[in-house]
GROMACS .gro file of C-alpha atoms in nm:
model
  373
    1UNK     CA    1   8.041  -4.365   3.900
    2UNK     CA    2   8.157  -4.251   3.584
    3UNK     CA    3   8.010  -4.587   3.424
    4UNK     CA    4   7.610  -4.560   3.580
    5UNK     CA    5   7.645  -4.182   3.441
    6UNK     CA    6   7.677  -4.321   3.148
    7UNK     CA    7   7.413  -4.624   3.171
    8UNK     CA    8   7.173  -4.353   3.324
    9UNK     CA    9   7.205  -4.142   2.997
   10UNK     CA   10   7.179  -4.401   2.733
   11UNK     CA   11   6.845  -4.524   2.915
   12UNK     CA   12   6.686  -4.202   2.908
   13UNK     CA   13   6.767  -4.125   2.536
   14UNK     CA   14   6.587  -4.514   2.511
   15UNK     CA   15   6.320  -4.415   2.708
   16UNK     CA   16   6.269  -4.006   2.491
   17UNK     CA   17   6.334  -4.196   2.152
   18UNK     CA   18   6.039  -4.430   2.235
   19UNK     CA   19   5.816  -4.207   2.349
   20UNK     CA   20   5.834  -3.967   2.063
   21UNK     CA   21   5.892  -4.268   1.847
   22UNK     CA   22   5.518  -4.369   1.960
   23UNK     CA   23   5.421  -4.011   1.906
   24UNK     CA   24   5.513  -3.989   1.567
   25UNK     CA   25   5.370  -4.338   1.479
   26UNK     CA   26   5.041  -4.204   1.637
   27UNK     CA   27   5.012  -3.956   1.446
   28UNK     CA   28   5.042  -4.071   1.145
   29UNK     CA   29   4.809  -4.340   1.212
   30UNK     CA   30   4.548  -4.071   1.275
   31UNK     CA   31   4.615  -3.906   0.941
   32UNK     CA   32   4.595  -4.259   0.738
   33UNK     CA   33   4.257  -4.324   0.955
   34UNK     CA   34   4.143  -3.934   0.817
   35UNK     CA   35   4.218  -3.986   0.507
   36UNK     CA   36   4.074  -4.333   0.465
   37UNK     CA   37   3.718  -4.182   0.658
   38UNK     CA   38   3.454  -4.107   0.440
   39UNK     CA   39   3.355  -3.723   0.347
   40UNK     CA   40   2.994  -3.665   0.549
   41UNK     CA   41   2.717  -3.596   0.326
   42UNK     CA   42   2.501  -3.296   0.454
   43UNK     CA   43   2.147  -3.352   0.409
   44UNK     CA   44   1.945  -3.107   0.198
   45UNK     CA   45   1.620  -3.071   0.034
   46UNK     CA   46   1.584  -2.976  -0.320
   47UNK     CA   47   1.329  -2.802  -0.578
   48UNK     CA   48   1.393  -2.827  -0.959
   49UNK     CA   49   1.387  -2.463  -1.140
   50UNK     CA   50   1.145  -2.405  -1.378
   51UNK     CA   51   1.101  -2.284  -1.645
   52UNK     CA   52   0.749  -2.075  -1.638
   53UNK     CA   53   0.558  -1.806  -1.883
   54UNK     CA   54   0.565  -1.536  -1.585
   55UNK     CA   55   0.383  -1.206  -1.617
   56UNK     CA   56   0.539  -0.910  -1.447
   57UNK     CA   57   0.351  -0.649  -1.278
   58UNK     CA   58   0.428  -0.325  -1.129
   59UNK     CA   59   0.353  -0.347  -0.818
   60UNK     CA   60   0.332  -0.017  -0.514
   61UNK     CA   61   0.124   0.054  -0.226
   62UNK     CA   62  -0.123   0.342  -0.218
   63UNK     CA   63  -0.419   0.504  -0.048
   64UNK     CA   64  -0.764   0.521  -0.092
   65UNK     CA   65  -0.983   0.863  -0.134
   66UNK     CA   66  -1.305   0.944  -0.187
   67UNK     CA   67  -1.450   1.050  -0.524
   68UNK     CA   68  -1.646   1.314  -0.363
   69UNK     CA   69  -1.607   1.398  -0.011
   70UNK     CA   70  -1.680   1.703   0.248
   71UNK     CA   71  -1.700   1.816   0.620
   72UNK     CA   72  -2.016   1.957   0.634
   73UNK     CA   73  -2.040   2.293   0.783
   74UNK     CA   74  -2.230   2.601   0.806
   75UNK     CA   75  -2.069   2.953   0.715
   76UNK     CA   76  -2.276   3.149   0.952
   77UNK     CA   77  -2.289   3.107   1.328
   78UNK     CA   78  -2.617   2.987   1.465
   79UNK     CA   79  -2.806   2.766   1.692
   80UNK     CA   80  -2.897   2.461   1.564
   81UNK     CA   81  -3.290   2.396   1.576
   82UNK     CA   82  -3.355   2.080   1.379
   83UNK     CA   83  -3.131   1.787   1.265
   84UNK     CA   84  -3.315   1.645   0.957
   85UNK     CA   85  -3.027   1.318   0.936
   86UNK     CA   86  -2.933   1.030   1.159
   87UNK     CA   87  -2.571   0.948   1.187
   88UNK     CA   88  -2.522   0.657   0.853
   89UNK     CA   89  -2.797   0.802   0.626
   90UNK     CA   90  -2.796   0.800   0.306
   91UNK     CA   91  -2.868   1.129   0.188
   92UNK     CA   92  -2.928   1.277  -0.190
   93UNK     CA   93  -2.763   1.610  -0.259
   94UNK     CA   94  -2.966   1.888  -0.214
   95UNK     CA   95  -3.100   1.724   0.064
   96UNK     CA   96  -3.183   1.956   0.399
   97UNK     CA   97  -2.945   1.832   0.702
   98UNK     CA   98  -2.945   2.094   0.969
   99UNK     CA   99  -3.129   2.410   1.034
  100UNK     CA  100  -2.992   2.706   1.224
  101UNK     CA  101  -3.232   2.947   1.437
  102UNK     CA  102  -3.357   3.201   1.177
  103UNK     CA  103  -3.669   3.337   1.318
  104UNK     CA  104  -3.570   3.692   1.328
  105UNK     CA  105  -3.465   3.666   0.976
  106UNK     CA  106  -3.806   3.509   0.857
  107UNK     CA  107  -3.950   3.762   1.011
  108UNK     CA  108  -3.829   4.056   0.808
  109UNK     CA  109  -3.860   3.828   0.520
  110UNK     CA  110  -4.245   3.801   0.587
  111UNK     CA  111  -4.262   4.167   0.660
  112UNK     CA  112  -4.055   4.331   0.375
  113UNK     CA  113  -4.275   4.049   0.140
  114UNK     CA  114  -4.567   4.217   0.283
  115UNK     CA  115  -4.421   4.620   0.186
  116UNK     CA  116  -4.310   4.500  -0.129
  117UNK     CA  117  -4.692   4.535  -0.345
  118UNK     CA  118  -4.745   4.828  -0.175
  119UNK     CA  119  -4.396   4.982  -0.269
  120UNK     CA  120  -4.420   4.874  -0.634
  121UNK     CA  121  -4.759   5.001  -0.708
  122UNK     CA  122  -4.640   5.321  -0.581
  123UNK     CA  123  -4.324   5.359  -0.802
  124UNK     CA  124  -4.558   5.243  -1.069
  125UNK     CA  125  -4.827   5.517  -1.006
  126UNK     CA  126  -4.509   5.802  -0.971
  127UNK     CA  127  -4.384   5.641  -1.357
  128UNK     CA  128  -4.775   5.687  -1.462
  129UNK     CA  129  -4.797   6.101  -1.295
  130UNK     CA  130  -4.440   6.177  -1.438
  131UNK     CA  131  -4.525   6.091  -1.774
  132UNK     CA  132  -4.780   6.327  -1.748
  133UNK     CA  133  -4.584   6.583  -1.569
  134UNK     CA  134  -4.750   6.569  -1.210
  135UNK     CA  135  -4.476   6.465  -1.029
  136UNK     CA  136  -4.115   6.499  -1.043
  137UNK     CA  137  -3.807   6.293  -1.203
  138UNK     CA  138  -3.691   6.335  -0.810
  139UNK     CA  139  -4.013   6.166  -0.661
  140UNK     CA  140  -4.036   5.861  -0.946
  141UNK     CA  141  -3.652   5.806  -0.851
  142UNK     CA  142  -3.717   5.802  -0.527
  143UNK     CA  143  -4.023   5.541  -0.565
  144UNK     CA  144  -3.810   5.353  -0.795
  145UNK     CA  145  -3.520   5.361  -0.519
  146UNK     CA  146  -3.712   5.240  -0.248
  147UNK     CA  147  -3.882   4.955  -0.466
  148UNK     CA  148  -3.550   4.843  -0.564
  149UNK     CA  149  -3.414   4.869  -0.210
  150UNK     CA  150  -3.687   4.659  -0.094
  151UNK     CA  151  -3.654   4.412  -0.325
  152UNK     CA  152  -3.204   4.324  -0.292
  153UNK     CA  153  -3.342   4.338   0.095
  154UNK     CA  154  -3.588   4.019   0.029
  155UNK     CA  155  -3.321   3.889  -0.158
  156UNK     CA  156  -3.076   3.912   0.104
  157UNK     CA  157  -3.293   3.806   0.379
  158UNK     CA  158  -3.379   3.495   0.168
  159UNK     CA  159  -3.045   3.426   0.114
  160UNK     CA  160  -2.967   3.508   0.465
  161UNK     CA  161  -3.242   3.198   0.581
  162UNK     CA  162  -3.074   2.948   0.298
  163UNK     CA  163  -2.724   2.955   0.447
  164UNK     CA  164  -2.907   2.883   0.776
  165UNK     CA  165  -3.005   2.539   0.638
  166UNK     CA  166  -2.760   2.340   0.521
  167UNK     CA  167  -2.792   2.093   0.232
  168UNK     CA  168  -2.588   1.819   0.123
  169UNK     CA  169  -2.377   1.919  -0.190
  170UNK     CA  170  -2.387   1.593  -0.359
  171UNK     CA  171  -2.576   1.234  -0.259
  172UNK     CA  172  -2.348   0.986  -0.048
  173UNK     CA  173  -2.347   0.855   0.326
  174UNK     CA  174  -2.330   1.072   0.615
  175UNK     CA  175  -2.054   1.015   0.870
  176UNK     CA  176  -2.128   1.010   1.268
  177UNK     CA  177  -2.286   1.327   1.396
  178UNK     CA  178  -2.090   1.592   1.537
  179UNK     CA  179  -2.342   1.842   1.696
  180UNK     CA  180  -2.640   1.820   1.914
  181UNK     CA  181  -3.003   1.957   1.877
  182UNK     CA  182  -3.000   2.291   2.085
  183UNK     CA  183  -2.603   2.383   2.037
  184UNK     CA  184  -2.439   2.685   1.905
  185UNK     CA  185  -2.222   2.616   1.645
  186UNK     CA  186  -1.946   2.874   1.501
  187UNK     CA  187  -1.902   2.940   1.114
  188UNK     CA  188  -1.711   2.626   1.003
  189UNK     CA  189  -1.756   2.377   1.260
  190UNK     CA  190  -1.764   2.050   1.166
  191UNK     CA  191  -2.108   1.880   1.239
  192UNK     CA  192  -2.075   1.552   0.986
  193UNK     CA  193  -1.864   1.389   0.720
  194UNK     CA  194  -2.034   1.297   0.400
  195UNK     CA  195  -1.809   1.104   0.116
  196UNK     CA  196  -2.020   0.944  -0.225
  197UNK     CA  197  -1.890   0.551  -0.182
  198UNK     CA  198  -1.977   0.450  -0.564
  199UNK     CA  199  -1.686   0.546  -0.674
  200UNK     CA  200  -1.304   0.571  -0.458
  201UNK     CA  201  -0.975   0.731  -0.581
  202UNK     CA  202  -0.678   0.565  -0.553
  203UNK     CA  203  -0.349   0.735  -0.505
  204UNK     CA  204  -0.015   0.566  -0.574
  205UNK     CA  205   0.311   0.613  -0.680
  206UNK     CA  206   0.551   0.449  -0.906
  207UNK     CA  207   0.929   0.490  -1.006
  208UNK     CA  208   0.975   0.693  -1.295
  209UNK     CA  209   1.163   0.375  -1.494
  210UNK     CA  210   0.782   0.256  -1.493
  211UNK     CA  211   0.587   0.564  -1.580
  212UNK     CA  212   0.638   0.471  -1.936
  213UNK     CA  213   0.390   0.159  -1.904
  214UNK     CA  214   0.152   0.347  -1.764
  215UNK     CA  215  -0.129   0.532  -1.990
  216UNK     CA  216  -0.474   0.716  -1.861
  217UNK     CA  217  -0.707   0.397  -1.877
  218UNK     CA  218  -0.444   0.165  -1.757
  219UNK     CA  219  -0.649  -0.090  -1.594
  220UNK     CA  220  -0.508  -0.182  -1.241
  221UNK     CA  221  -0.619  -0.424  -0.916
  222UNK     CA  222  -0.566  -0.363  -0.592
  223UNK     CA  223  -0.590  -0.520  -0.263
  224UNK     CA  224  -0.668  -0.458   0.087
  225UNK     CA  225  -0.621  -0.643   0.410
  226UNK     CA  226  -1.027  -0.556   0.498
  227UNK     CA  227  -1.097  -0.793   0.189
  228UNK     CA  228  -0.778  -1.023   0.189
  229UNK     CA  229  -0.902  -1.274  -0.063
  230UNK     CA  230  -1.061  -0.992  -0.276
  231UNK     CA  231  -0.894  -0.795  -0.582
  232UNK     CA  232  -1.085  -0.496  -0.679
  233UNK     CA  233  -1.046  -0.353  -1.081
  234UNK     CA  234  -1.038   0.045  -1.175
  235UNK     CA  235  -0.859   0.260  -1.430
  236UNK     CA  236  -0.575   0.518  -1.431
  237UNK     CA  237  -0.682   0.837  -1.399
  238UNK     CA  238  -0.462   1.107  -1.370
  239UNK     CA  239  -0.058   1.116  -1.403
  240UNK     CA  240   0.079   1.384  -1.175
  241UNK     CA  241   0.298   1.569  -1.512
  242UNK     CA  242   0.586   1.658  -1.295
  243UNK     CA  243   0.817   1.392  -1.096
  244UNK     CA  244   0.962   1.422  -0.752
  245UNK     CA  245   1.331   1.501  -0.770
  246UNK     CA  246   1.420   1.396  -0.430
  247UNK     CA  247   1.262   1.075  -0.440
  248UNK     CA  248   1.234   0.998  -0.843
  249UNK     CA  249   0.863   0.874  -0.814
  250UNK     CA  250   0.551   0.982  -1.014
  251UNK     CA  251   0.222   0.953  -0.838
  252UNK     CA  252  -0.057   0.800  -1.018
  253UNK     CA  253  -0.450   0.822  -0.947
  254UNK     CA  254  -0.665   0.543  -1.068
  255UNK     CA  255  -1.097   0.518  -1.017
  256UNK     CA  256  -1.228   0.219  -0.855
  257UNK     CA  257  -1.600   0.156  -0.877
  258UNK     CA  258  -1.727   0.043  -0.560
  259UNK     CA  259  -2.109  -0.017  -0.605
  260UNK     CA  260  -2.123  -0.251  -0.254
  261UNK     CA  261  -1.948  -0.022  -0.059
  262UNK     CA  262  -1.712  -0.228   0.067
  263UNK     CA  263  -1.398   0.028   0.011
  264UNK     CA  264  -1.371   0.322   0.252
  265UNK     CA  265  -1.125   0.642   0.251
  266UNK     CA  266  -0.824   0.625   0.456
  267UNK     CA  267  -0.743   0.221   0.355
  268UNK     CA  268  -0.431   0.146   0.280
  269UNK     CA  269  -0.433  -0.088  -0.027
  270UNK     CA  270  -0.164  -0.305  -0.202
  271UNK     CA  271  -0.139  -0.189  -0.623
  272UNK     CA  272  -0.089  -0.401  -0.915
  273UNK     CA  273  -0.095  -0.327  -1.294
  274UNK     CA  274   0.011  -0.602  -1.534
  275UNK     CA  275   0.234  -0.646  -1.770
  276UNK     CA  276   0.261  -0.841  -2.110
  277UNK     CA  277   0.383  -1.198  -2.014
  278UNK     CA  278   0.686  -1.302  -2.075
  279UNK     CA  279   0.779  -1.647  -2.188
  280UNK     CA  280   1.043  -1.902  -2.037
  281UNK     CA  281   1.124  -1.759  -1.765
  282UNK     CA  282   1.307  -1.896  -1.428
  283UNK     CA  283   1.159  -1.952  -1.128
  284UNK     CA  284   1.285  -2.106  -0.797
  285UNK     CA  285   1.154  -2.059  -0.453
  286UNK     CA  286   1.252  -1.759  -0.245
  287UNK     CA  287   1.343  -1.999   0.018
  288UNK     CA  288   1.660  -2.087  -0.182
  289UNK     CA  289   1.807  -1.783  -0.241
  290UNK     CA  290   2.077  -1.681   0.037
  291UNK     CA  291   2.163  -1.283   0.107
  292UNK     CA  292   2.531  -1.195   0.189
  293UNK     CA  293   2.738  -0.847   0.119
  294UNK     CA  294   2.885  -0.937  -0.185
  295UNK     CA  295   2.521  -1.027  -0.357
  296UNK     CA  296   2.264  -1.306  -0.381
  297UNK     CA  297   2.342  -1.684  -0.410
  298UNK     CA  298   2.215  -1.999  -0.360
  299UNK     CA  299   2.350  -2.393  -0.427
  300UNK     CA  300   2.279  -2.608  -0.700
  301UNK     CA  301   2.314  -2.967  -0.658
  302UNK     CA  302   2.530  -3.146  -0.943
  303UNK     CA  303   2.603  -3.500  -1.001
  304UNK     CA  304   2.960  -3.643  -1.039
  305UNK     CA  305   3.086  -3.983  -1.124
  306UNK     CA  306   3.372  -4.123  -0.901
  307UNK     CA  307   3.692  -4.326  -1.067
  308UNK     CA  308   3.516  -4.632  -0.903
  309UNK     CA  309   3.211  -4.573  -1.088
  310UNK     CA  310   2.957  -4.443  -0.804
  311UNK     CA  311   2.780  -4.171  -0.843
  312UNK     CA  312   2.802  -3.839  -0.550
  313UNK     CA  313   2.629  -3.522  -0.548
  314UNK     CA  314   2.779  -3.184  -0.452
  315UNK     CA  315   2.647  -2.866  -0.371
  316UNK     CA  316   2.782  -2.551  -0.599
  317UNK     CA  317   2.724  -2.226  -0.477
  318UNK     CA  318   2.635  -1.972  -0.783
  319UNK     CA  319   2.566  -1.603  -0.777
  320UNK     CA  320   2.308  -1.501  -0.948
  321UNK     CA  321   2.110  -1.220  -1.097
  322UNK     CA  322   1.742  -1.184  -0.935
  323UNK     CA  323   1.456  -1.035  -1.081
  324UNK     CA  324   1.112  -0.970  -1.006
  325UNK     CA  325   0.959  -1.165  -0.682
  326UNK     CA  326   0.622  -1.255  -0.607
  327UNK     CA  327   0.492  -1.465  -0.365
  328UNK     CA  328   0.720  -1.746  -0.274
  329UNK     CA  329   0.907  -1.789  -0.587
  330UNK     CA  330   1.114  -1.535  -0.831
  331UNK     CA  331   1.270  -1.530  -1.104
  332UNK     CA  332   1.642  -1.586  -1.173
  333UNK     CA  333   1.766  -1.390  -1.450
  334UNK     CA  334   2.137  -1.565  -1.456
  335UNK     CA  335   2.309  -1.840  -1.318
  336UNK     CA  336   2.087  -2.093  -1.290
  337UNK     CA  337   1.922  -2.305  -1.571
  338UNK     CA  338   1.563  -2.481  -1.605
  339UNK     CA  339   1.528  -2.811  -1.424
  340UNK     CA  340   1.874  -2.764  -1.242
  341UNK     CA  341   1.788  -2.875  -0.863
  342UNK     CA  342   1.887  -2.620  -0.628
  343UNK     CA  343   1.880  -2.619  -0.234
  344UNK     CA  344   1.593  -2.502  -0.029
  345UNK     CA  345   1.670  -2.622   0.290
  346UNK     CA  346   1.974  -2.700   0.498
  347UNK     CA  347   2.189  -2.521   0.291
  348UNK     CA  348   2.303  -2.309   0.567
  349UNK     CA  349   2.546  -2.609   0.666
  350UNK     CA  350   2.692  -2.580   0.296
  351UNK     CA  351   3.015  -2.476   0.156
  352UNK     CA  352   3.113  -2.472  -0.196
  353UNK     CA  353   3.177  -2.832  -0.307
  354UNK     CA  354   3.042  -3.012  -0.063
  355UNK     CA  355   2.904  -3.357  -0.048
  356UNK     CA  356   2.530  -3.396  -0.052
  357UNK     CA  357   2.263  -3.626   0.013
  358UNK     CA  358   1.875  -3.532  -0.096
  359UNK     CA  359   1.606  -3.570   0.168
  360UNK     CA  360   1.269  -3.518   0.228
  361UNK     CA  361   1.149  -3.194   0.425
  362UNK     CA  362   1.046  -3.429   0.709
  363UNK     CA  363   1.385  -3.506   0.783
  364UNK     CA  364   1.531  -3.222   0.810
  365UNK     CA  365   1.267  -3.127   1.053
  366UNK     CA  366   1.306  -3.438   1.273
  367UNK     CA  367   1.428  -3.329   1.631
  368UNK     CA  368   1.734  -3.596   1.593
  369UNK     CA  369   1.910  -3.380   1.320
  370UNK     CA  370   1.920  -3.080   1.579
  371UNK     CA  371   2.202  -3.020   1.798
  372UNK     CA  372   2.158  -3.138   2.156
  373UNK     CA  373   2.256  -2.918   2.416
   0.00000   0.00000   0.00000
């Protein structure tokens, strides 16, 4: 008994020693096979930097005004009689737009015109009697009195009938109509918009680091989405003197001529005012610049010769210093040197160091490089 105990035990250390005998040898087959497999190169596509003459530009987003512009309104209640425009006319200032009822007023006009010879000739005789002492100083005061009386009331009257028909106070383009032929409008209602279109105020602001390149005849362009492909040209203006402590911005008005018409108040309107160019500057596309908490970065691709001679390419992830942007590019103020090729696409599947191979855009866009699900 004591004997197949024994036989019993020596097979099954046998049988254990072999198994993790096998186990070991397996394993460190798979780590010779590891480190005998190649490293995978990760595809990428590549743009050289550049090194460019780039002119900055300050750059904001404003609004545009009118040069002249009004709500046209009476500032006496009335019922309005005649409308002399149509709703898009272009009108010249002094111009008559609306009239108000005034017939009770002409009225009193025509009949305190018709006093008024009378009244003066009499005032007249009285100044003629008391110089030869047949009438009073009382009675030529009174003359003179009622003459004078007669004449602020003609004079009120007549100005009474003028703010009964309103004018336009300057030549532009009348807005869409607001009253009706027969209505009764109240002091201050608003019965039209007129704005003067050859000229438009723009209103913008910029950071106070930048209010030093800006000067009253500053030229500047600006841009609207109405006229996409379109920049239109004006001049600074006005600089508000004061800047705004909360936000630490100046606002800036600029004068656009706009002899077509083709700007109207209330667009928004992208700003741009040049700066002297500045030489050898670099530029990569946006597209290769990564954003992460600890700054901006993107992956240069360098080339490294192997003991046996052949030649790989890794990826090198840099942080760098970014400075103005425009478009699809911007410039790189450190970290990255002209003609260095650095990743725009793929480099999402990058770590530092990493093996590279450089592809065309195509590829990496080919529905075979994508995961399957």
């Amino acid at each position: 008994m004591k004997k197949w105990m024994a036989i019993m035990l020596v097979l099954t250390v046998i049988l254990f020693g072999s198994v993790f005998g096998f186990y070991l040898f397996k394993q460190k087959m798979i780590a010779q096979f590891m480190a005998n497999r190649p490293v995978p190169e990760m595809p990428v596509e590549v743009a050289l930097a550049s090194s460019q003459d780039w002119q900055p530009a300050i750059e904001s987003i404003g609004f545009i005004e009118p040069y002249q512009g009004v709500n046209i309104t009476s500032s006496v209640a009335g019922l309005v009689t005649k409308i002399h425009f149509s709703s898009g006319d272009t009108v010249r200032a002094g111009e008559l737009l609306v009239s108000l009822e005034a017939d009770v007023e002409k009225a009193n006009l025509a009949s305190a015109t018709a006093k008024l010879p009378a009244v003066k000739r009499q005032m007249e005789r009285n100044k003629s009697l008391l110089e030869r002492g047949s009438v009073s100083q009382t009675q030529f005061d009174d003359s003179e009195a009622n003459y004078l009386a007669l004449v602020n009331d003609i004079a009120a009257l007549k100005a009474t009938i003028e703010r009964r028909e309103i004018r336009a106070p300057f030549s532009g383009v009348m807005g869409i109509r607001q009253i009706n032929l027969g209505q009764y409008v109240q002091a201050g209602d608003d019965m039209a918009r007129l704005e003067n279109l050859d000229h438009m105020l723009l209103r913008f602001i910029v950071p106070q680091k930048d209010i030093s390149l800006i000067t009253l005849g500053t030229e500047i362009e600006l841009n609207s989405d109405a006229y996409p492909d379109q920049w239109f040209k004006g001049q600074v203006t006005t600089i508000e003197p004061t800047v705004d402590p909360q936000s630490g911005v100046v606002q800036v008005q600029a004068t656009i001529p706009n002899t077509e018409g083709q700007l109207r108040s209330g667009m928004y309107a992208s700003v741009r005012i040049w700066q002297p160019v500045q030489a050898n500057q670099i530029v990569v596309p946006q597209q290769a610049i990564s954003f992460s908490l600890y700054g901006e970065s993107l992956y240069v691709v360098e080339s490294q010769t192997a003991e046996d001679g052949s030649e790989t390419l890794t990826a090198t992830q840099r942080t760098i210093q970014v400075g103005e942007r425009r478009g699809d590019v911007a410039i790189i103020k450190k970290g990255v040197a002209a003609d260095e090729q650095v990743v725009v696409s793929g480099q999402v599947r990058l770590r530092n160091g990493a093996l590279v191979r450089i592809v065309e855009d195509s590829f990496l866009n080919r529905d075979q490089n994508l995961p399957k699900d």
